[in-house]
Tab-separated table of N, CA and C in Angstrom:
chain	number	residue	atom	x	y	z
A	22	UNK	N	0.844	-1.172	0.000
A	22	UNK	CA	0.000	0.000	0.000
A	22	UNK	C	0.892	1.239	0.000
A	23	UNK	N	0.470	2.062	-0.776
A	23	UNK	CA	1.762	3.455	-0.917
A	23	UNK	C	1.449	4.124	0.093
A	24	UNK	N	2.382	4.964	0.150
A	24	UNK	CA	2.754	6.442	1.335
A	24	UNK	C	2.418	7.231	0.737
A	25	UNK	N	1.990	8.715	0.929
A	25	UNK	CA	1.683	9.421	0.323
A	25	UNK	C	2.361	10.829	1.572
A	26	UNK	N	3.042	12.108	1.464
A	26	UNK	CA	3.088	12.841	2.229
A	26	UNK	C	2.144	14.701	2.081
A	27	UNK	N	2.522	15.358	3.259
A	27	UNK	CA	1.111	16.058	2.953
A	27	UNK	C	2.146	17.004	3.509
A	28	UNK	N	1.817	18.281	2.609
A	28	UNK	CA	2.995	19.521	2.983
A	28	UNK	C	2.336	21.279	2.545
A	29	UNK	N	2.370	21.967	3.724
A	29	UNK	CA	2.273	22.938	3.293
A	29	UNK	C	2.204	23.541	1.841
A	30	UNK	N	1.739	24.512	1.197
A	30	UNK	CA	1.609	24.964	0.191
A	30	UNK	C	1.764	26.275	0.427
A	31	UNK	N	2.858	27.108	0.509
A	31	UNK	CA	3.061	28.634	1.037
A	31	UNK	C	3.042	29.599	0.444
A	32	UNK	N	2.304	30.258	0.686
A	32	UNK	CA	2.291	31.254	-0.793
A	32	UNK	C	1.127	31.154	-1.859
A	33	UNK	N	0.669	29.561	-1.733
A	33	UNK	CA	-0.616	29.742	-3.090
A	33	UNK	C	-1.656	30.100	-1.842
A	34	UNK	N	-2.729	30.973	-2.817
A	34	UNK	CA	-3.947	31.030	-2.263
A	34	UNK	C	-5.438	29.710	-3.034
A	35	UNK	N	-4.772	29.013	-3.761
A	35	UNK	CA	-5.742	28.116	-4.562
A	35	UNK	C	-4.660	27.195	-5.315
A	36	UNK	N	-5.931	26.461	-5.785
A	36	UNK	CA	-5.069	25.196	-6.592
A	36	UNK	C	-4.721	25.869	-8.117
A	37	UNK	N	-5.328	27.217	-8.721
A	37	UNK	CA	-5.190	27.463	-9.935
A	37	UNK	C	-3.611	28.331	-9.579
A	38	UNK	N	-2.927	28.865	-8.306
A	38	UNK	CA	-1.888	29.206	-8.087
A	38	UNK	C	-1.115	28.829	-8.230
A	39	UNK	N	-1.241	27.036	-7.650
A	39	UNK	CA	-0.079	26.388	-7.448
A	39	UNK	C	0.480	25.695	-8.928
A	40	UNK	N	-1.038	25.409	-9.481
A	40	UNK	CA	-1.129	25.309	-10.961
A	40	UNK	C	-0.084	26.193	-11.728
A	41	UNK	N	-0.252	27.658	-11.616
A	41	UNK	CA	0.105	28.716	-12.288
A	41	UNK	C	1.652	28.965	-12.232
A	42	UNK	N	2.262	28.150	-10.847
A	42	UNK	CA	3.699	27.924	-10.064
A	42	UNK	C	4.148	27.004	-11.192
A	43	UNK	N	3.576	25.867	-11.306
A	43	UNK	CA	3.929	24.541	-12.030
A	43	UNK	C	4.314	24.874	-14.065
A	44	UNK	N	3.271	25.587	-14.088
A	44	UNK	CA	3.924	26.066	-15.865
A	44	UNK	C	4.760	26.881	-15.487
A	45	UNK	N	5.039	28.109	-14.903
A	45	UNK	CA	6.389	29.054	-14.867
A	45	UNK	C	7.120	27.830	-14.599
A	46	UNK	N	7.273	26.898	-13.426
A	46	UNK	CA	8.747	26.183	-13.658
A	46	UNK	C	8.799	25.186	-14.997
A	47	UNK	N	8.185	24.925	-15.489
A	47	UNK	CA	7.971	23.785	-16.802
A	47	UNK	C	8.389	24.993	-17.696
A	48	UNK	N	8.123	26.071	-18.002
A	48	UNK	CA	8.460	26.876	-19.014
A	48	UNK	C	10.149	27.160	-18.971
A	49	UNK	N	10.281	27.496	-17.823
A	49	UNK	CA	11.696	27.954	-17.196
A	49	UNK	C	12.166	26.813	-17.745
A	50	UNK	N	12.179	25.676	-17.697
A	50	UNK	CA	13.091	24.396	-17.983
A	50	UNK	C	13.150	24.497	-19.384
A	51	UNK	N	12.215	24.553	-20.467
A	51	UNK	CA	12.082	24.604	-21.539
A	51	UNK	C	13.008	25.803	-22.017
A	52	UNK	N	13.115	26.577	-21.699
A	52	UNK	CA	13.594	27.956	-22.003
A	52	UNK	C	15.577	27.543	-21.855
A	53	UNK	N	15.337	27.018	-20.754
A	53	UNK	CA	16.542	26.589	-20.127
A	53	UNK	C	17.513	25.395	-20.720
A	54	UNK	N	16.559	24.672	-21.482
A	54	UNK	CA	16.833	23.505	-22.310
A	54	UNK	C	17.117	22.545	-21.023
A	55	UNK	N	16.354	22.336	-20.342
A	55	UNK	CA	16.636	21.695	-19.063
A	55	UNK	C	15.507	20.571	-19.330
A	56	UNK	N	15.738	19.225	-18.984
A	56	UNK	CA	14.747	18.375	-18.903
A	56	UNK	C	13.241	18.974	-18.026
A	57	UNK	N	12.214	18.573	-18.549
A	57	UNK	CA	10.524	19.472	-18.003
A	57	UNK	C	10.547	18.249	-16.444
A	58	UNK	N	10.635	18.608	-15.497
A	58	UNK	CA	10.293	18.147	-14.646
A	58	UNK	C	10.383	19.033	-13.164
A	59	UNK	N	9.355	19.250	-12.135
A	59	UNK	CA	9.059	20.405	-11.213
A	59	UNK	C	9.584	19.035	-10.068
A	60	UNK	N	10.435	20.331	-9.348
A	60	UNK	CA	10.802	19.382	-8.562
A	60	UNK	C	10.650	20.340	-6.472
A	61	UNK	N	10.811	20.217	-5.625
A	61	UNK	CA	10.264	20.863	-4.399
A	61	UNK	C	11.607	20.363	-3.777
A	62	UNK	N	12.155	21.662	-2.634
A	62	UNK	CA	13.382	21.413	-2.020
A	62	UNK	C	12.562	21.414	-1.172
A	63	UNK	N	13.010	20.249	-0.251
A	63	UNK	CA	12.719	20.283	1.875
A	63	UNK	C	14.028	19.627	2.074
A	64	UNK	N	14.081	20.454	3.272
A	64	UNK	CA	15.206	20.307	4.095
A	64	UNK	C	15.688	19.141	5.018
A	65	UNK	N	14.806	18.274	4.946
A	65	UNK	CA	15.107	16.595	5.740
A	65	UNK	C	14.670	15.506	4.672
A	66	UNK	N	15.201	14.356	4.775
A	66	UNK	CA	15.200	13.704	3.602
A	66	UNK	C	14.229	12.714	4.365
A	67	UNK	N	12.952	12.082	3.459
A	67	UNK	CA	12.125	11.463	4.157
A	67	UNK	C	12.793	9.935	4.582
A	68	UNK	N	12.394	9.035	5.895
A	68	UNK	CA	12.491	8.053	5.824
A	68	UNK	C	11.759	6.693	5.073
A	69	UNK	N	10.843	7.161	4.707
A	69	UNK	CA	9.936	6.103	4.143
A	69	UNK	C	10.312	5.870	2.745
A	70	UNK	N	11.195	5.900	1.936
A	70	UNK	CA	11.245	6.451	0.741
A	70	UNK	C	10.816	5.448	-0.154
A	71	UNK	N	10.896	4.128	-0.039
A	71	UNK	CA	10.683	3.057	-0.808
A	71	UNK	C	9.137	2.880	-0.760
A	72	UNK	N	8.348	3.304	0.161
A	72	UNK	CA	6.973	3.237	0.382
A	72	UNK	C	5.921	4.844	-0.610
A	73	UNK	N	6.753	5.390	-0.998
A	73	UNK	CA	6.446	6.759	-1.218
A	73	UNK	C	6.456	6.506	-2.909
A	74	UNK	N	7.559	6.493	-3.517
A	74	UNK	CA	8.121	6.803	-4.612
A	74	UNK	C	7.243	5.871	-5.353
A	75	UNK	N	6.525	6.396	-6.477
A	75	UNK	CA	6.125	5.531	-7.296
A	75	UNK	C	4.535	5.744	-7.467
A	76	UNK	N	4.169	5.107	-6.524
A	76	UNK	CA	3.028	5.244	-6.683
A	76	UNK	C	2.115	6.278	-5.323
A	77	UNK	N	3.109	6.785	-4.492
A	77	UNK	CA	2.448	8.023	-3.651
A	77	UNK	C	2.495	9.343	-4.525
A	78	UNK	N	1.972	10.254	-3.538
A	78	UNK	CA	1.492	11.410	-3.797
A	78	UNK	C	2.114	12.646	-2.602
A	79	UNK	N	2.188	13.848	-3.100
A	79	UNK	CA	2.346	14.726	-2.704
A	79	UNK	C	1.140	15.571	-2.329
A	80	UNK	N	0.738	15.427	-0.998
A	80	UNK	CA	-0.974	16.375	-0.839
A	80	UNK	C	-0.576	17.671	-0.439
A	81	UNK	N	-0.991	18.543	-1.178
A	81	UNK	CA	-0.401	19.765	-0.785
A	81	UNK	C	-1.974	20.505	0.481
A	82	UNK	N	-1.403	21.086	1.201
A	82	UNK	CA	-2.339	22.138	2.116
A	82	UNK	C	-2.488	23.158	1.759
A	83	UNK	N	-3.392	23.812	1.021
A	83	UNK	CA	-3.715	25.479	0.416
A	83	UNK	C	-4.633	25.887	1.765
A	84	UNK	N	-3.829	27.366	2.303
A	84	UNK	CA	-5.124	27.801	3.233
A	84	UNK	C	-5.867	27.125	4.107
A	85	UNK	N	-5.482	25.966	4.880
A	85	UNK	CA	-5.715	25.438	5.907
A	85	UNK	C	-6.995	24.185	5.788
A	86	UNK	N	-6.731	23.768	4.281
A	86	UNK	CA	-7.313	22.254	3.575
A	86	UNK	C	-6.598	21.938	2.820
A	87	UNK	N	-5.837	20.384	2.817
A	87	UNK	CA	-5.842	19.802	1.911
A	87	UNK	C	-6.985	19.756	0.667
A	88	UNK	N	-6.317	20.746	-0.695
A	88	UNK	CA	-6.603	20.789	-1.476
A	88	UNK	C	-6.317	19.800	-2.757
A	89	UNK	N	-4.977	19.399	-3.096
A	89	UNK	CA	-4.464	18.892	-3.940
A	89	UNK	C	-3.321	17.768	-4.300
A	90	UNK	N	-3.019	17.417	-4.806
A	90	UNK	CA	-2.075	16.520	-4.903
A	90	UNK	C	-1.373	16.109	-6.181
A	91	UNK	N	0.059	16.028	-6.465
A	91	UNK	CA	0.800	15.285	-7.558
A	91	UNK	C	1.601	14.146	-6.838
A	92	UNK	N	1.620	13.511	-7.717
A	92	UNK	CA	2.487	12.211	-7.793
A	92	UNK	C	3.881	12.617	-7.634
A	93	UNK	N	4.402	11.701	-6.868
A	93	UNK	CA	5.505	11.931	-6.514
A	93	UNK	C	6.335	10.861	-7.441
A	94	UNK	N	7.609	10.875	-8.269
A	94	UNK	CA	7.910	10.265	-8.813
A	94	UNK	C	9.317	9.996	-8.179
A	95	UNK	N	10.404	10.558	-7.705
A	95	UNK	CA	11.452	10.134	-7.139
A	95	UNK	C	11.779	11.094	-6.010
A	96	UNK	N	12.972	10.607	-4.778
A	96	UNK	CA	13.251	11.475	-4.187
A	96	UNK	C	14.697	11.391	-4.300
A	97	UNK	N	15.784	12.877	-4.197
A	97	UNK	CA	16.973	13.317	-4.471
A	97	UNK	C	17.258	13.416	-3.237
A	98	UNK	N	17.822	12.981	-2.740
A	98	UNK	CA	19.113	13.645	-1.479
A	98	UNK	C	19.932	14.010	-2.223
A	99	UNK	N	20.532	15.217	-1.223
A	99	UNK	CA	21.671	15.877	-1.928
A	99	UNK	C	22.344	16.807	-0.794
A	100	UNK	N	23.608	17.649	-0.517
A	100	UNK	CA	23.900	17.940	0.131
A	100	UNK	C	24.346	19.789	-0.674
A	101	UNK	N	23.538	20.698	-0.038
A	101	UNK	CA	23.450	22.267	-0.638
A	101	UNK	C	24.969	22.785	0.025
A	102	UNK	N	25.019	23.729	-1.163
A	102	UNK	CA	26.421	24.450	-0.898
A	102	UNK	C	26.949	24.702	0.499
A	103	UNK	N	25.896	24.755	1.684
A	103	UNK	CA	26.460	24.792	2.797
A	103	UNK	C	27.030	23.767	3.639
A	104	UNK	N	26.958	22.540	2.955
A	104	UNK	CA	26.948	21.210	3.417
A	104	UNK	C	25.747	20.694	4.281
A	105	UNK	N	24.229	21.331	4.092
A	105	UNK	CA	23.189	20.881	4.842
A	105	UNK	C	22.479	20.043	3.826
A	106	UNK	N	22.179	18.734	4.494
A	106	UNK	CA	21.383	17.485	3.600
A	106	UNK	C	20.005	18.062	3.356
A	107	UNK	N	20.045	17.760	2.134
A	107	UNK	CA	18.645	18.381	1.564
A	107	UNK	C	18.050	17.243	0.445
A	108	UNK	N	16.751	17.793	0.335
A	108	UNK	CA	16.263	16.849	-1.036
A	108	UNK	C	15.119	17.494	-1.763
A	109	UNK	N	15.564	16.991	-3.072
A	109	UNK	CA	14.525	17.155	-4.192
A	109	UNK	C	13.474	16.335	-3.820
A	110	UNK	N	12.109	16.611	-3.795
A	110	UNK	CA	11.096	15.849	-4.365
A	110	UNK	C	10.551	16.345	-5.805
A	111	UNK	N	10.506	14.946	-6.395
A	111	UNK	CA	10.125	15.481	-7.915
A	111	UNK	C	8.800	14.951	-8.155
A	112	UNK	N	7.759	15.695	-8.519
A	112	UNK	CA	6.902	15.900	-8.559
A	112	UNK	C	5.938	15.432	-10.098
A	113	UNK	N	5.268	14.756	-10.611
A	113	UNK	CA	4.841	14.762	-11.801
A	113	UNK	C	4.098	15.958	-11.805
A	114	UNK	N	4.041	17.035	-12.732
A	114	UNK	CA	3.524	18.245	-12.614
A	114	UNK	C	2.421	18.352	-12.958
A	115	UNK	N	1.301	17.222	-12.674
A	115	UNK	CA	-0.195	17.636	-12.982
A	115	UNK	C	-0.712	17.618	-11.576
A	116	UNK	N	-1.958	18.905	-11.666
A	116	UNK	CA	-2.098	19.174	-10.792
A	116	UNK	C	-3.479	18.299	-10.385
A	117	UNK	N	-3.881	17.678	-9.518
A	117	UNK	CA	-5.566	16.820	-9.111
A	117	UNK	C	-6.228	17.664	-8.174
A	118	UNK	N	-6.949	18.063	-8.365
A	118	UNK	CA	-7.760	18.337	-7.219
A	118	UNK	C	-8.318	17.716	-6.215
A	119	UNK	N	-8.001	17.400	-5.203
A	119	UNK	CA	-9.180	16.243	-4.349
A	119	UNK	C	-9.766	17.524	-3.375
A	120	UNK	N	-11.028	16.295	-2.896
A	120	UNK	CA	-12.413	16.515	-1.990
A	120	UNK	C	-11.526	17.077	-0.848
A	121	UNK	N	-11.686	18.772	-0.562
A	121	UNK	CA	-10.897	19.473	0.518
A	121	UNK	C	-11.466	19.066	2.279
A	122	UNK	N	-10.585	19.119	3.037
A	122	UNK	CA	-10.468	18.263	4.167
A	122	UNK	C	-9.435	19.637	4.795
A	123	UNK	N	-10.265	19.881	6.160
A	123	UNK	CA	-9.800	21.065	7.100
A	123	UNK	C	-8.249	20.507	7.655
A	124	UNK	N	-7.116	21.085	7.222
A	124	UNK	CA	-6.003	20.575	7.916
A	124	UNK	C	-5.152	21.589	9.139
A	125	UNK	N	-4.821	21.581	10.399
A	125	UNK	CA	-4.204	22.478	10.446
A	125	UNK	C	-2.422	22.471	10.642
A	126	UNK	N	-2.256	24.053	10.713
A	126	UNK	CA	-0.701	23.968	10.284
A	126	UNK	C	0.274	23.136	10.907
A	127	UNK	N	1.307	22.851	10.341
A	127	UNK	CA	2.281	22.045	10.811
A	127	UNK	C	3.758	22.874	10.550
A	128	UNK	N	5.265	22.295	10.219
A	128	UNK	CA	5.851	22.502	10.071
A	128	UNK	C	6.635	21.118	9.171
A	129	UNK	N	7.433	21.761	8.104
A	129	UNK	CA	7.648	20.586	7.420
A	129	UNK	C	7.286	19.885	6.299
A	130	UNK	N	6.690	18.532	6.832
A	130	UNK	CA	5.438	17.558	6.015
A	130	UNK	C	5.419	16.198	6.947
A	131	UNK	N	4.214	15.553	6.574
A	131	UNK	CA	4.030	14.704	7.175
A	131	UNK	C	3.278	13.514	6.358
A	132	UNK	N	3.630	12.545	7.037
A	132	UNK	CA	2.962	11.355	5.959
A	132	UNK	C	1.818	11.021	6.193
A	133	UNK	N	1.378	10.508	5.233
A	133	UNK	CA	-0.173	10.475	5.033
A	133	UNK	C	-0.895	9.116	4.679
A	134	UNK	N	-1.521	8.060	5.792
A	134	UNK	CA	-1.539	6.214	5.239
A	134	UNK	C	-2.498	6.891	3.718
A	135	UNK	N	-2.265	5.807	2.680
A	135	UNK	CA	-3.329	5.554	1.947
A	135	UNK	C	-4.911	5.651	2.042
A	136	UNK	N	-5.221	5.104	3.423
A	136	UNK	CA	-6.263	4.665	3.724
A	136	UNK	C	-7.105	5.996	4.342
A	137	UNK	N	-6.342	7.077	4.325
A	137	UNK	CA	-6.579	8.462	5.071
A	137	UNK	C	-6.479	9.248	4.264
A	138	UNK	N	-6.323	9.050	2.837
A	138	UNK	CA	-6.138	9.922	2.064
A	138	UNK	C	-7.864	10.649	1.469
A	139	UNK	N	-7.894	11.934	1.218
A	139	UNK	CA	-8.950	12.365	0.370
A	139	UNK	C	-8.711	11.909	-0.626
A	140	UNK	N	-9.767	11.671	-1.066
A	140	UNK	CA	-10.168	10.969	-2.826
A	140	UNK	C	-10.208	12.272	-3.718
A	141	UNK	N	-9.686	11.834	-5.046
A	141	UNK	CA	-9.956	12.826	-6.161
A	141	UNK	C	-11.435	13.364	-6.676
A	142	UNK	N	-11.243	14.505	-7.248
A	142	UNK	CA	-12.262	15.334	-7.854
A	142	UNK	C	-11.796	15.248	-8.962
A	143	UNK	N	-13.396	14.136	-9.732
A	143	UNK	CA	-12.260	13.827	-11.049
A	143	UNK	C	-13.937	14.157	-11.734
A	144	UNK	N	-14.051	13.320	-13.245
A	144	UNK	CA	-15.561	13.208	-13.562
A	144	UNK	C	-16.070	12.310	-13.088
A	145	UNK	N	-15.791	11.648	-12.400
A	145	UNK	CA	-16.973	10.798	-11.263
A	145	UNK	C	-17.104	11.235	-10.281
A	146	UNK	N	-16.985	12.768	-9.543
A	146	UNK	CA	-17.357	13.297	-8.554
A	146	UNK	C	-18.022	13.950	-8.626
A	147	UNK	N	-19.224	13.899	-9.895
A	147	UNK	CA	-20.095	14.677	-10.098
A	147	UNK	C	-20.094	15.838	-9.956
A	148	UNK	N	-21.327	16.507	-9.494
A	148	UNK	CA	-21.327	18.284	-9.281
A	148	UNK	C	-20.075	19.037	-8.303
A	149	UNK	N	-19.359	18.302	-7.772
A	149	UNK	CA	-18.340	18.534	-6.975
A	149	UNK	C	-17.035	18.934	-8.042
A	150	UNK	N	-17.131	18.584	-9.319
A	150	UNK	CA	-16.242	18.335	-9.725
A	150	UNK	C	-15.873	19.992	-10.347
A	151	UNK	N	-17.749	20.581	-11.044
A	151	UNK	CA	-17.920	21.246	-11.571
A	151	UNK	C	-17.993	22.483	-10.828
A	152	UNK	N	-18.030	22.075	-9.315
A	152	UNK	CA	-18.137	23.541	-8.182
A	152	UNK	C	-17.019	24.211	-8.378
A	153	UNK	N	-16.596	25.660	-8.616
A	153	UNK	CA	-15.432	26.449	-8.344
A	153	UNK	C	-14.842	25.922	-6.711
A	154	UNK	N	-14.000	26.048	-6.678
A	154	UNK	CA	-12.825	25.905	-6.136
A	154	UNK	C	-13.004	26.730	-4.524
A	155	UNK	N	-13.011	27.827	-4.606
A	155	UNK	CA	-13.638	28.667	-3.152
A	155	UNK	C	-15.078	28.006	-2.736
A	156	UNK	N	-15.893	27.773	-3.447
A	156	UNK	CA	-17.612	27.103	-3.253
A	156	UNK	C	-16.793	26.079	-2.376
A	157	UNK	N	-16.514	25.087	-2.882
A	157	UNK	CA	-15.511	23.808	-2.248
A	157	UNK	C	-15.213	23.832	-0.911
A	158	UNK	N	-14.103	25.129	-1.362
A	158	UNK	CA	-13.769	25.175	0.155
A	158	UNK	C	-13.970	25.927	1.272
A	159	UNK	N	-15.145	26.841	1.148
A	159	UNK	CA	-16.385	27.022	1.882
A	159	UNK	C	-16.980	25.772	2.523
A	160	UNK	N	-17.612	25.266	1.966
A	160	UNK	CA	-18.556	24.112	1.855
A	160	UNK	C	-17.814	23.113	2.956
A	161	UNK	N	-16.507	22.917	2.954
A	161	UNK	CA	-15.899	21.963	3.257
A	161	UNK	C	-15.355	22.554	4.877
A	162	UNK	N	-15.388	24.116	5.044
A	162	UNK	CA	-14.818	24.376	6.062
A	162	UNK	C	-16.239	24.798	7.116
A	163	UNK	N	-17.836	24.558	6.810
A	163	UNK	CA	-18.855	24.431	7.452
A	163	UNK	C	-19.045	22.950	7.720
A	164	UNK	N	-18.297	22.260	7.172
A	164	UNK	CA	-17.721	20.766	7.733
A	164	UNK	C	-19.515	20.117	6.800
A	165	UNK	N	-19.616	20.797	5.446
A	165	UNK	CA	-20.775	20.118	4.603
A	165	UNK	C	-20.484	19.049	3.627
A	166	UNK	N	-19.174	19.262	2.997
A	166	UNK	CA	-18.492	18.138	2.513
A	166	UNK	C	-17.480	16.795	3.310
């Protein structure tokens, strides 16, 4: 059963932000002649890594709900010019929306079982799918979804 981890989102106010984050770096690479792939620095390298990679996910927290999530495709350790261990998470850069869920803040990220995960907002989530994005997460923070 995969891992999935769940991490702040700082700075977006919505999923069309973080969206809007994800083509500037895909463009930047292109421009750059750099292979297209978005990748996220954190500063501790996860332990779970063999449980994660592949088939987990990255749930991001917009504004105090888990809003969203990409696939996580590999993780980089690496050690930054100061000699502090760091790592890439690389990210498949599409963005999912899932069914928003009140989270509050943390520091970091934290892992997330499978079995606890919000489900996607896909076309089988019916009128949910088609609600704007603030409706959502309204809705979700009167604890109606």
């Amino acid at each position: 059963m995969p891992l999935h981890m769940l991490k702040l989102c700082v700075g977006a106010e919505s999923i069309s932000d973080l969206d809007e984050w994800v083509e500037e770096q895909m463009a930047l690479m292109r421009r750059l002649g750099r292979p297209e792939e978005q990748t996220h620095t954190t500063r501790m390298v996860p332990k779970r890594v063999d449980e994660i990679v592949g088939e987990g996910s990255l749930y991001w927290v917009i504004k105090g709900q888990i809003s969203a999530r990409q696939r996580l495709t590999e993780i980089r350790p690496f050690t930054d010019a100061d000699g502090i261990g760091r790592c890439h998470l690389v990210l498949e850069p599409v963005i999912v929306p899932v069914e928003p869920r009140p989270c509050r803040p943390f520091q970091g990220w934290r892992y997330l079982a499978d079995k606890d995960k919000p489900r996607d907002i896909d076309g089988r989530s019916g009128d949910l799918g088609a609600m704007p994005e603030e409706l959502r997460r309204e809705l979700a923070a009167l604890g109606l979804l």
